[in-house]
Tab-separated table of N, CA, C and O in Angstrom:
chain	number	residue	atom	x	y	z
A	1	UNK	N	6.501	-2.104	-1.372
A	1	UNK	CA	5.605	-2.485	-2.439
A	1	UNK	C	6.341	-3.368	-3.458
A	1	UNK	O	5.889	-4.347	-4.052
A	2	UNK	N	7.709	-2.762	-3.549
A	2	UNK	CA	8.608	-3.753	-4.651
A	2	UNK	C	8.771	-5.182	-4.284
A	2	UNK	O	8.711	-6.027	-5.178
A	3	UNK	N	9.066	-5.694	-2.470
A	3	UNK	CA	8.590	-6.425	-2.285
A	3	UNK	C	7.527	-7.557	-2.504
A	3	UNK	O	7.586	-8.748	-2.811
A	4	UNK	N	6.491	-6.630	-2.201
A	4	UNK	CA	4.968	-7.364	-2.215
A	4	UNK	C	4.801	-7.861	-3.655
A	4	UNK	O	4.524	-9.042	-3.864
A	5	UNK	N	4.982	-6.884	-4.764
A	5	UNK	CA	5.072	-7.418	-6.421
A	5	UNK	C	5.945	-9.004	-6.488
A	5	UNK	O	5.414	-9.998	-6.983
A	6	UNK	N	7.174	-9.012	-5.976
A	6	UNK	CA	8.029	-9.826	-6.223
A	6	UNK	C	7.323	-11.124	-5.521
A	6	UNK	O	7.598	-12.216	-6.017
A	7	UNK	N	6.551	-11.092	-4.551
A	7	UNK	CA	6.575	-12.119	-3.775
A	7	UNK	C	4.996	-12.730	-4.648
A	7	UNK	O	4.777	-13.936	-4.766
A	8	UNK	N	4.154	-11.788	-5.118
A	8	UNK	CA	2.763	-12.207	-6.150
A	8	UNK	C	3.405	-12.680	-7.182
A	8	UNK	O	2.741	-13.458	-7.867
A	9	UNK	N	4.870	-12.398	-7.652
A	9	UNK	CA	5.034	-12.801	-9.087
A	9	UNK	C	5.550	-14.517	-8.315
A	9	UNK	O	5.387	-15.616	-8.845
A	10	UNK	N	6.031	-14.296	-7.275
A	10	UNK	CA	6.559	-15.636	-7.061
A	10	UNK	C	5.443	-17.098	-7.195
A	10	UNK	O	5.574	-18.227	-7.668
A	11	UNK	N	4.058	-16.170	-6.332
A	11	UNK	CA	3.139	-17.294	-6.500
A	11	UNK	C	2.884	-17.708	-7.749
A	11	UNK	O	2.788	-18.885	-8.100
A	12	UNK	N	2.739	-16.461	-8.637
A	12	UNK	CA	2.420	-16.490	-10.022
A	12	UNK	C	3.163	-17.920	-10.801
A	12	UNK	O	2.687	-18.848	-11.455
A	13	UNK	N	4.398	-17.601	-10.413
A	13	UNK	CA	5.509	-18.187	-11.182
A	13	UNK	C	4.941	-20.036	-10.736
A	13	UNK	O	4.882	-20.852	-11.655
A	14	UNK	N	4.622	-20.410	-9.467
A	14	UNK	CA	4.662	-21.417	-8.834
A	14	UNK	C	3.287	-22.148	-8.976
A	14	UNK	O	3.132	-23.363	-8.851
A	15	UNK	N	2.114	-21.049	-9.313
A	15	UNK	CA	1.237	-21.761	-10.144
A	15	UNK	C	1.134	-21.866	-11.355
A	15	UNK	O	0.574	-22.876	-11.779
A	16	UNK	N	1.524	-21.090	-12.092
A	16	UNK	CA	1.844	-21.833	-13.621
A	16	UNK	C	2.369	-22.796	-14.056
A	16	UNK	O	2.040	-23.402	-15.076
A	17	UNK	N	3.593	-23.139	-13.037
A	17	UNK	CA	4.320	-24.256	-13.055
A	17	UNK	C	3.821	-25.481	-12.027
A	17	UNK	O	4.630	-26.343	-11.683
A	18	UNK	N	2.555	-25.498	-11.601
A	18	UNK	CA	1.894	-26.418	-11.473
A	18	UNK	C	0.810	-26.863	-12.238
A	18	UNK	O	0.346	-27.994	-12.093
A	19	UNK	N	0.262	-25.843	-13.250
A	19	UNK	CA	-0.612	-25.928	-14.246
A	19	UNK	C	-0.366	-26.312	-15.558
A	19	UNK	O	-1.204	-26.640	-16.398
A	20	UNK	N	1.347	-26.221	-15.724
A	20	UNK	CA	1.638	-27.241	-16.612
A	20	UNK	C	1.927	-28.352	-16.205
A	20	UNK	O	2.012	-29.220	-17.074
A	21	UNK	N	2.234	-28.834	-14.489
A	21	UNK	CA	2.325	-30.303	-14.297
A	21	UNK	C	1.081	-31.261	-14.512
A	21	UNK	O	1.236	-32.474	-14.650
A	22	UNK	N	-0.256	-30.602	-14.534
A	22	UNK	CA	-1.448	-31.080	-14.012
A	22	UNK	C	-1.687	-31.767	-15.648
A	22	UNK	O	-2.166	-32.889	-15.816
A	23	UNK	N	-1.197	-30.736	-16.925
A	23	UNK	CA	-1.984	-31.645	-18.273
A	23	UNK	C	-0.614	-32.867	-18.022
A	23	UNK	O	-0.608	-33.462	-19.099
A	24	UNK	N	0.315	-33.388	-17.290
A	24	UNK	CA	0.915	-34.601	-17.822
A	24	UNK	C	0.342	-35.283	-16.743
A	24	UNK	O	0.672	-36.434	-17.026
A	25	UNK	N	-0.356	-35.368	-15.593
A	25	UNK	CA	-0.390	-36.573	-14.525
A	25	UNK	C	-1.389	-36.449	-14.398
A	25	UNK	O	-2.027	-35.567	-14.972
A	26	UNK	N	-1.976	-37.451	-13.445
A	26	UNK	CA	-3.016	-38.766	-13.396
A	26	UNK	C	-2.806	-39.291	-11.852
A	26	UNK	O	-1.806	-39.333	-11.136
A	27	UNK	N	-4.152	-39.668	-11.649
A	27	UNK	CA	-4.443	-40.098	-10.485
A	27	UNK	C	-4.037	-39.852	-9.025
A	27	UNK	O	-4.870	-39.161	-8.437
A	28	UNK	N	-3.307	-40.112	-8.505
A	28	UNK	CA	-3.143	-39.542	-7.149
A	28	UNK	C	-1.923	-37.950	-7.066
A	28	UNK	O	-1.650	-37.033	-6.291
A	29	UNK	N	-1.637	-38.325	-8.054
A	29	UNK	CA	-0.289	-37.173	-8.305
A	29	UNK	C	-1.040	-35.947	-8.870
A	29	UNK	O	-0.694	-34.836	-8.470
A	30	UNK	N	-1.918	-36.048	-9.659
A	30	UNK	CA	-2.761	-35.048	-10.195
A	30	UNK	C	-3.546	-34.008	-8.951
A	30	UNK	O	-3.648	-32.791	-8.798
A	31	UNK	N	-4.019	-35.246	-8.183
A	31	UNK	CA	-5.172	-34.823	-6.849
A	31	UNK	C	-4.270	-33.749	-6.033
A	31	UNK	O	-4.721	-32.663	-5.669
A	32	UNK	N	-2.505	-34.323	-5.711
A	32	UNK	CA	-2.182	-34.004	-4.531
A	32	UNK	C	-1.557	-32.537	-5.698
A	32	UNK	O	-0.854	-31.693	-5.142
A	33	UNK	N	-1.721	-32.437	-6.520
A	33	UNK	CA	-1.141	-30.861	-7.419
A	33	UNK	C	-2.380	-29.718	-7.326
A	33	UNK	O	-2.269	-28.492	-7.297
A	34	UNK	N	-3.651	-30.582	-7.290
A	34	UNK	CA	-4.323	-29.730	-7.272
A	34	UNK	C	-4.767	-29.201	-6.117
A	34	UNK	O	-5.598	-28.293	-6.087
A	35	UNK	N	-4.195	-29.782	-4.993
A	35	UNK	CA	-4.572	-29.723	-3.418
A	35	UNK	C	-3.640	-28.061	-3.405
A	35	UNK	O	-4.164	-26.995	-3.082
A	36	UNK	N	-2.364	-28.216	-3.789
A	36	UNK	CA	-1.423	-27.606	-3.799
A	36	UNK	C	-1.215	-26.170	-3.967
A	36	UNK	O	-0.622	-25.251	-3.402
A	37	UNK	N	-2.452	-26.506	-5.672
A	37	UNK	CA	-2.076	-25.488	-6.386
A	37	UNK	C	-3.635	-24.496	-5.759
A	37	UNK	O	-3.705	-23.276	-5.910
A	38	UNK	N	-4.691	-25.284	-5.113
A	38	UNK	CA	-5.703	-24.861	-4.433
A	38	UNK	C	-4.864	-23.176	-3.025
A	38	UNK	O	-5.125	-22.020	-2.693
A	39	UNK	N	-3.885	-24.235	-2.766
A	39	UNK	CA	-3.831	-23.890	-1.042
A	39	UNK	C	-2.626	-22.605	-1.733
A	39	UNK	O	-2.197	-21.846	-0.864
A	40	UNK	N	-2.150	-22.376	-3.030
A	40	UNK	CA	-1.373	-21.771	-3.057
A	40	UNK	C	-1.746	-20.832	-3.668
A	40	UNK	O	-0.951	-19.898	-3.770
A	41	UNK	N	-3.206	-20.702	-4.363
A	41	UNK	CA	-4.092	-19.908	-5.024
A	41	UNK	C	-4.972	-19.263	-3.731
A	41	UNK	O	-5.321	-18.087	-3.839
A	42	UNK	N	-5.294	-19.925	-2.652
A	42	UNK	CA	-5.705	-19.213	-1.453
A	42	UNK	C	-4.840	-18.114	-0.512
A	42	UNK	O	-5.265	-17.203	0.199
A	43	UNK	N	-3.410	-18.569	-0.795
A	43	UNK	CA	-2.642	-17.809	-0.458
A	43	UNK	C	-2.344	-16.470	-0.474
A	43	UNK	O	-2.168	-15.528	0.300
A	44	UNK	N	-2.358	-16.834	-2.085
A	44	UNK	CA	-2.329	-15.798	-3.024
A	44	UNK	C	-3.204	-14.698	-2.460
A	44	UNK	O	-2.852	-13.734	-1.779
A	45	UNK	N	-4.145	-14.957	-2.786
A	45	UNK	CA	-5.585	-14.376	-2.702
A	45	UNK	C	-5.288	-13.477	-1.736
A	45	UNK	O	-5.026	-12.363	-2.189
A	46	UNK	N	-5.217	-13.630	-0.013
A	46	UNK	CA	-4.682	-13.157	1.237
A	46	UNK	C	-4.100	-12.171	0.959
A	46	UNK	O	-4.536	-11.020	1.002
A	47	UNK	N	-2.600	-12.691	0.512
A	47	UNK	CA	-2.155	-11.751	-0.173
A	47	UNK	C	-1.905	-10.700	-0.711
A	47	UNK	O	-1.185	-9.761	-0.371
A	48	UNK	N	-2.859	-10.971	-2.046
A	48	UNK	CA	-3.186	-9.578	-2.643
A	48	UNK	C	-4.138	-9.009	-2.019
A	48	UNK	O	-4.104	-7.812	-2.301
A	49	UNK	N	-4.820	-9.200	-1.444
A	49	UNK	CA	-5.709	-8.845	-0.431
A	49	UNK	C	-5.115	-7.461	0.384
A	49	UNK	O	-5.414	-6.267	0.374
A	50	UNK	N	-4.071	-8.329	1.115
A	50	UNK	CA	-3.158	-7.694	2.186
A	50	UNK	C	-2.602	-6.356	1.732
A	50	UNK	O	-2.591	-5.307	2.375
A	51	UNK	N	-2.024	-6.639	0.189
A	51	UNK	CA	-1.389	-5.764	-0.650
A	51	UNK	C	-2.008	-4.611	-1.477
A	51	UNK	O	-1.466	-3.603	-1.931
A	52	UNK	N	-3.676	-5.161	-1.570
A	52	UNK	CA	-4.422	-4.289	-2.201
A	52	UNK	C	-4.782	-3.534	-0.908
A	52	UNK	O	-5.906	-3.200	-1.282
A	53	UNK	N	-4.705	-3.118	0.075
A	53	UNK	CA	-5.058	-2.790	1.547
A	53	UNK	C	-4.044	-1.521	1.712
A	53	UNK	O	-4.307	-0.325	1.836
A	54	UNK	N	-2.796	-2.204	1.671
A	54	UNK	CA	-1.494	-1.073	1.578
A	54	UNK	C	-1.499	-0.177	0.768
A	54	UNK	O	-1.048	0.954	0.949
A	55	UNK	N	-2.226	-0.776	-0.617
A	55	UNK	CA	-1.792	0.550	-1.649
A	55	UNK	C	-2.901	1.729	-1.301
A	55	UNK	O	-2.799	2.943	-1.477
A	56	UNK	N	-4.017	0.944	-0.735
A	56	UNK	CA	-5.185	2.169	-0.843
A	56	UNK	C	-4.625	2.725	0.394
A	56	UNK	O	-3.870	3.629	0.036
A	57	UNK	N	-4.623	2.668	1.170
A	57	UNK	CA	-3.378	3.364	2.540
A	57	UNK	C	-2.401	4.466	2.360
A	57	UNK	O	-2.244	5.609	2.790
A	58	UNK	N	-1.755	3.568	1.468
A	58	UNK	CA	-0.645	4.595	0.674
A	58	UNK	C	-1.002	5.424	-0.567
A	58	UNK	O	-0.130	5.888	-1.302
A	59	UNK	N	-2.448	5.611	-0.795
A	59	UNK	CA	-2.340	6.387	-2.139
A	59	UNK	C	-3.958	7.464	-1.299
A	59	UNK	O	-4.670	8.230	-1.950
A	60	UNK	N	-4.108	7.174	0.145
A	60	UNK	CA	-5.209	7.660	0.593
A	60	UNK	C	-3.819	8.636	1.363
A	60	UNK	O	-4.269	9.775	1.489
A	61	UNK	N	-2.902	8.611	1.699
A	61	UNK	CA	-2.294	9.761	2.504
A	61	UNK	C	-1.477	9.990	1.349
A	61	UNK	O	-0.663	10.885	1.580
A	62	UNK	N	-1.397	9.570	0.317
A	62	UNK	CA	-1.261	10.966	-1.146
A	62	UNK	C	-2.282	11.420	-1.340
A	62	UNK	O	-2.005	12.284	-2.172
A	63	UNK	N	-3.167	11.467	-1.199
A	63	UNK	CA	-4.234	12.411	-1.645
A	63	UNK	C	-4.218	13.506	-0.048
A	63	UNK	O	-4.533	14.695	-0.010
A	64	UNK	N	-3.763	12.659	1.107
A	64	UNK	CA	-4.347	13.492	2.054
A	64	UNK	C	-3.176	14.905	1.624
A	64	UNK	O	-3.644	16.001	1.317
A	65	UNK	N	-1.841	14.688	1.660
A	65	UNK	CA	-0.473	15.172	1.450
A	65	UNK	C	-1.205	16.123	0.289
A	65	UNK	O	-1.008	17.338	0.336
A	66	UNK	N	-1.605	15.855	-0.203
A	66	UNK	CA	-1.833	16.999	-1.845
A	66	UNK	C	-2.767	17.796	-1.455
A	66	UNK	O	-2.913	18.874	-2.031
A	67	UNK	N	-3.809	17.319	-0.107
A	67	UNK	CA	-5.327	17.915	0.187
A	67	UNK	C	-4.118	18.961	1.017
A	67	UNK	O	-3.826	19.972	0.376
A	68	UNK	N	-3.658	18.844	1.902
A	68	UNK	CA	-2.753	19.522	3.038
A	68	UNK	C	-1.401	20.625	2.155
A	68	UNK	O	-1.058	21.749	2.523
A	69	UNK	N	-1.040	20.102	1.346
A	69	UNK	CA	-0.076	21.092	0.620
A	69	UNK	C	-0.527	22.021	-0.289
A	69	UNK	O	0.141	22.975	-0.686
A	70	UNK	N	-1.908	21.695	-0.701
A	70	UNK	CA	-2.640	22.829	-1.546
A	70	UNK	C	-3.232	23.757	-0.480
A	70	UNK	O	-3.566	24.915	-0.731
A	71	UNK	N	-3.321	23.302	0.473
A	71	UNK	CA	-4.158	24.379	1.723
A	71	UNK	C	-2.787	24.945	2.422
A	71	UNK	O	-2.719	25.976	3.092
A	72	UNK	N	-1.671	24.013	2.110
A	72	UNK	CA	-0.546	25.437	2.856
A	72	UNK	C	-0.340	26.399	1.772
A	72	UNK	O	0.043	27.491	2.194
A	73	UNK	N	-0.495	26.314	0.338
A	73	UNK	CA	-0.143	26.644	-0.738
A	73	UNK	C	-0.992	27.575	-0.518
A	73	UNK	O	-0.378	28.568	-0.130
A	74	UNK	N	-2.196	27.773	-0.574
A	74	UNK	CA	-3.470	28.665	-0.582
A	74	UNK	C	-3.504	29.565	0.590
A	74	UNK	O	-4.004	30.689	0.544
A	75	UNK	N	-2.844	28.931	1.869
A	75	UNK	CA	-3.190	30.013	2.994
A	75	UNK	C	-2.169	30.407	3.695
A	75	UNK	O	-2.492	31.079	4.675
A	76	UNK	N	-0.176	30.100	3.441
A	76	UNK	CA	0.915	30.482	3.904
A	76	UNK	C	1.519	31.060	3.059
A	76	UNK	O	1.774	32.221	3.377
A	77	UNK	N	2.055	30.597	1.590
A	77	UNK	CA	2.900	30.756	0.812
A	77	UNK	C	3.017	32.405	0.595
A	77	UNK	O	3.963	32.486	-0.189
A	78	UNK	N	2.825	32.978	0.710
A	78	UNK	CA	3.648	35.001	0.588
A	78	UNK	C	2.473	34.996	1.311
A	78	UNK	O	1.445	35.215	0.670
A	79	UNK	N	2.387	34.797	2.485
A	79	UNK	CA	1.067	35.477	3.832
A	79	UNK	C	2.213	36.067	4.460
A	79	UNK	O	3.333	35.594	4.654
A	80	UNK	N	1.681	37.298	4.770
A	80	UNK	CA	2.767	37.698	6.152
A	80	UNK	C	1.705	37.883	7.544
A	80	UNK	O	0.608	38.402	7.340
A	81	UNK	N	1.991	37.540	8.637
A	81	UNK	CA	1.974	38.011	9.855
A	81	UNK	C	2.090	39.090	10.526
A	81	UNK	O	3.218	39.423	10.889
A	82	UNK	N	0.410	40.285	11.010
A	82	UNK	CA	1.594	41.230	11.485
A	82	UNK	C	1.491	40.882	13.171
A	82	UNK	O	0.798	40.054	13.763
A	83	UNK	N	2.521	41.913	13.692
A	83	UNK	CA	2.915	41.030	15.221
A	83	UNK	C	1.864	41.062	16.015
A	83	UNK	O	1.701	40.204	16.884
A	84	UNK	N	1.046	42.027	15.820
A	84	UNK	CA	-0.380	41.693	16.882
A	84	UNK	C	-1.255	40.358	16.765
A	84	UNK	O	-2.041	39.831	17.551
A	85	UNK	N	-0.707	39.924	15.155
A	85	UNK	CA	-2.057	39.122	15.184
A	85	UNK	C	-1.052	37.760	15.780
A	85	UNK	O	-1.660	37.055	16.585
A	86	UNK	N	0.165	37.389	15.528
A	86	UNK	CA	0.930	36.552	16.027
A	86	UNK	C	1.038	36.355	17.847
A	86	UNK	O	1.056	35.271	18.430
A	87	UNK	N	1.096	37.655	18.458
A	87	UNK	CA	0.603	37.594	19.910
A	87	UNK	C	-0.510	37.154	20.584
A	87	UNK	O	-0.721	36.762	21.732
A	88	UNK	N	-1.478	37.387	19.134
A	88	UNK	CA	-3.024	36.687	19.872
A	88	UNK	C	-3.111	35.412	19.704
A	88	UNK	O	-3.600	34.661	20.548
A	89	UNK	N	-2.481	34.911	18.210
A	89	UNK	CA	-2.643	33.337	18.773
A	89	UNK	C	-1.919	32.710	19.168
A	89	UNK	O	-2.132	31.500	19.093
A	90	UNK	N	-0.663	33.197	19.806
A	90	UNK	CA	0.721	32.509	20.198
A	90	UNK	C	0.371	33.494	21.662
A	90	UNK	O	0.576	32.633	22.518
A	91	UNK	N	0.103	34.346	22.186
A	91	UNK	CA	0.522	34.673	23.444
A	91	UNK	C	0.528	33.287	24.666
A	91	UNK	O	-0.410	32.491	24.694
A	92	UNK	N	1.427	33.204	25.381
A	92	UNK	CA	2.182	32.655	26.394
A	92	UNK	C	1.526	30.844	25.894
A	92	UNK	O	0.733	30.188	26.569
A	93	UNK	N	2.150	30.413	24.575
A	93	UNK	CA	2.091	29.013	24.236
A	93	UNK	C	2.918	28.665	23.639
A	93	UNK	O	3.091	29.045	22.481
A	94	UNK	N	3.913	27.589	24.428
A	94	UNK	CA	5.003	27.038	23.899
A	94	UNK	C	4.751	26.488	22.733
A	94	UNK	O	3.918	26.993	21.981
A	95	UNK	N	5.654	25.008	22.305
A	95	UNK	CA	5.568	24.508	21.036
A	95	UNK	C	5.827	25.103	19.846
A	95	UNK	O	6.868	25.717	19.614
A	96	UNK	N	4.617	24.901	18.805
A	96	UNK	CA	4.770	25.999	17.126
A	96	UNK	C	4.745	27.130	17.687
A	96	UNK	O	4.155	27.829	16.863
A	97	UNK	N	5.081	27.968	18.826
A	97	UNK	CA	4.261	29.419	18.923
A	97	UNK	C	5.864	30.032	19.189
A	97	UNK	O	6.301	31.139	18.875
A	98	UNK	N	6.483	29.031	19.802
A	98	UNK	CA	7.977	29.148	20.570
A	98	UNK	C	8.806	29.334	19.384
A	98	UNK	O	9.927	29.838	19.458
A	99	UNK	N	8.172	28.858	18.073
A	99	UNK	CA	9.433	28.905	17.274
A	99	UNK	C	9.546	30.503	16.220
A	99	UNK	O	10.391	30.836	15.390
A	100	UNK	N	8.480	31.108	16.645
A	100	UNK	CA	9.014	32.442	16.489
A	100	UNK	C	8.975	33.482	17.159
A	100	UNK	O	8.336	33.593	18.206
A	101	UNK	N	9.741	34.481	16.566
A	101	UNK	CA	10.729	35.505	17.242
A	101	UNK	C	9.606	36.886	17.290
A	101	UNK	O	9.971	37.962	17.764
């Protein structure tokens, strides 16, 4: 994400500094700044696009992580097991079932 910031501030940086070239020039030099500053404002756009995509991604599996740790919180944290009920849902199944004794 520190990335992605750095690289929006870059456009940032690269159209401002075409938006002060545009109040000194004229005629064909003006056209080909604004072609420029068009295709670099479309860029942009993509971009943050791309970047606004990631964060909801990344802030949708924090919520999932908080939905999932309040439900281990609520239904493991001082639960005990007694061994019958551990045989019925672990009898003869490897994997999570293997890892206890």
């Amino acid at each position: 994400m520190d990335e992605a910031d750095s690289k929006i501030d870059s456009y940032d940086y690269q159209l401002d500094r075409i938006e002060q070239q545009l109040s000194h020039t004229i005629g064909y030099k003006r056209n080909a700044l604004i072609q420029e500053y068009n295709s670099l404002n479309s860029s942009r756009k993509k971009f943050v696009y791309a970047y606004n995509l990631a964060n909801d991604k990344r802030n949708k599996r924090i919520r999932q992580y908080k939905s999932y740790a309040a439900k281990y919180d609520d239904q493991c944290v001082d639960v005990t097991v007694s061994r019958v009920d551990l045989e019925e849902v672990c009898s003869g199944r490897g994997g999570f079932c293997s890892s206890f004794d």
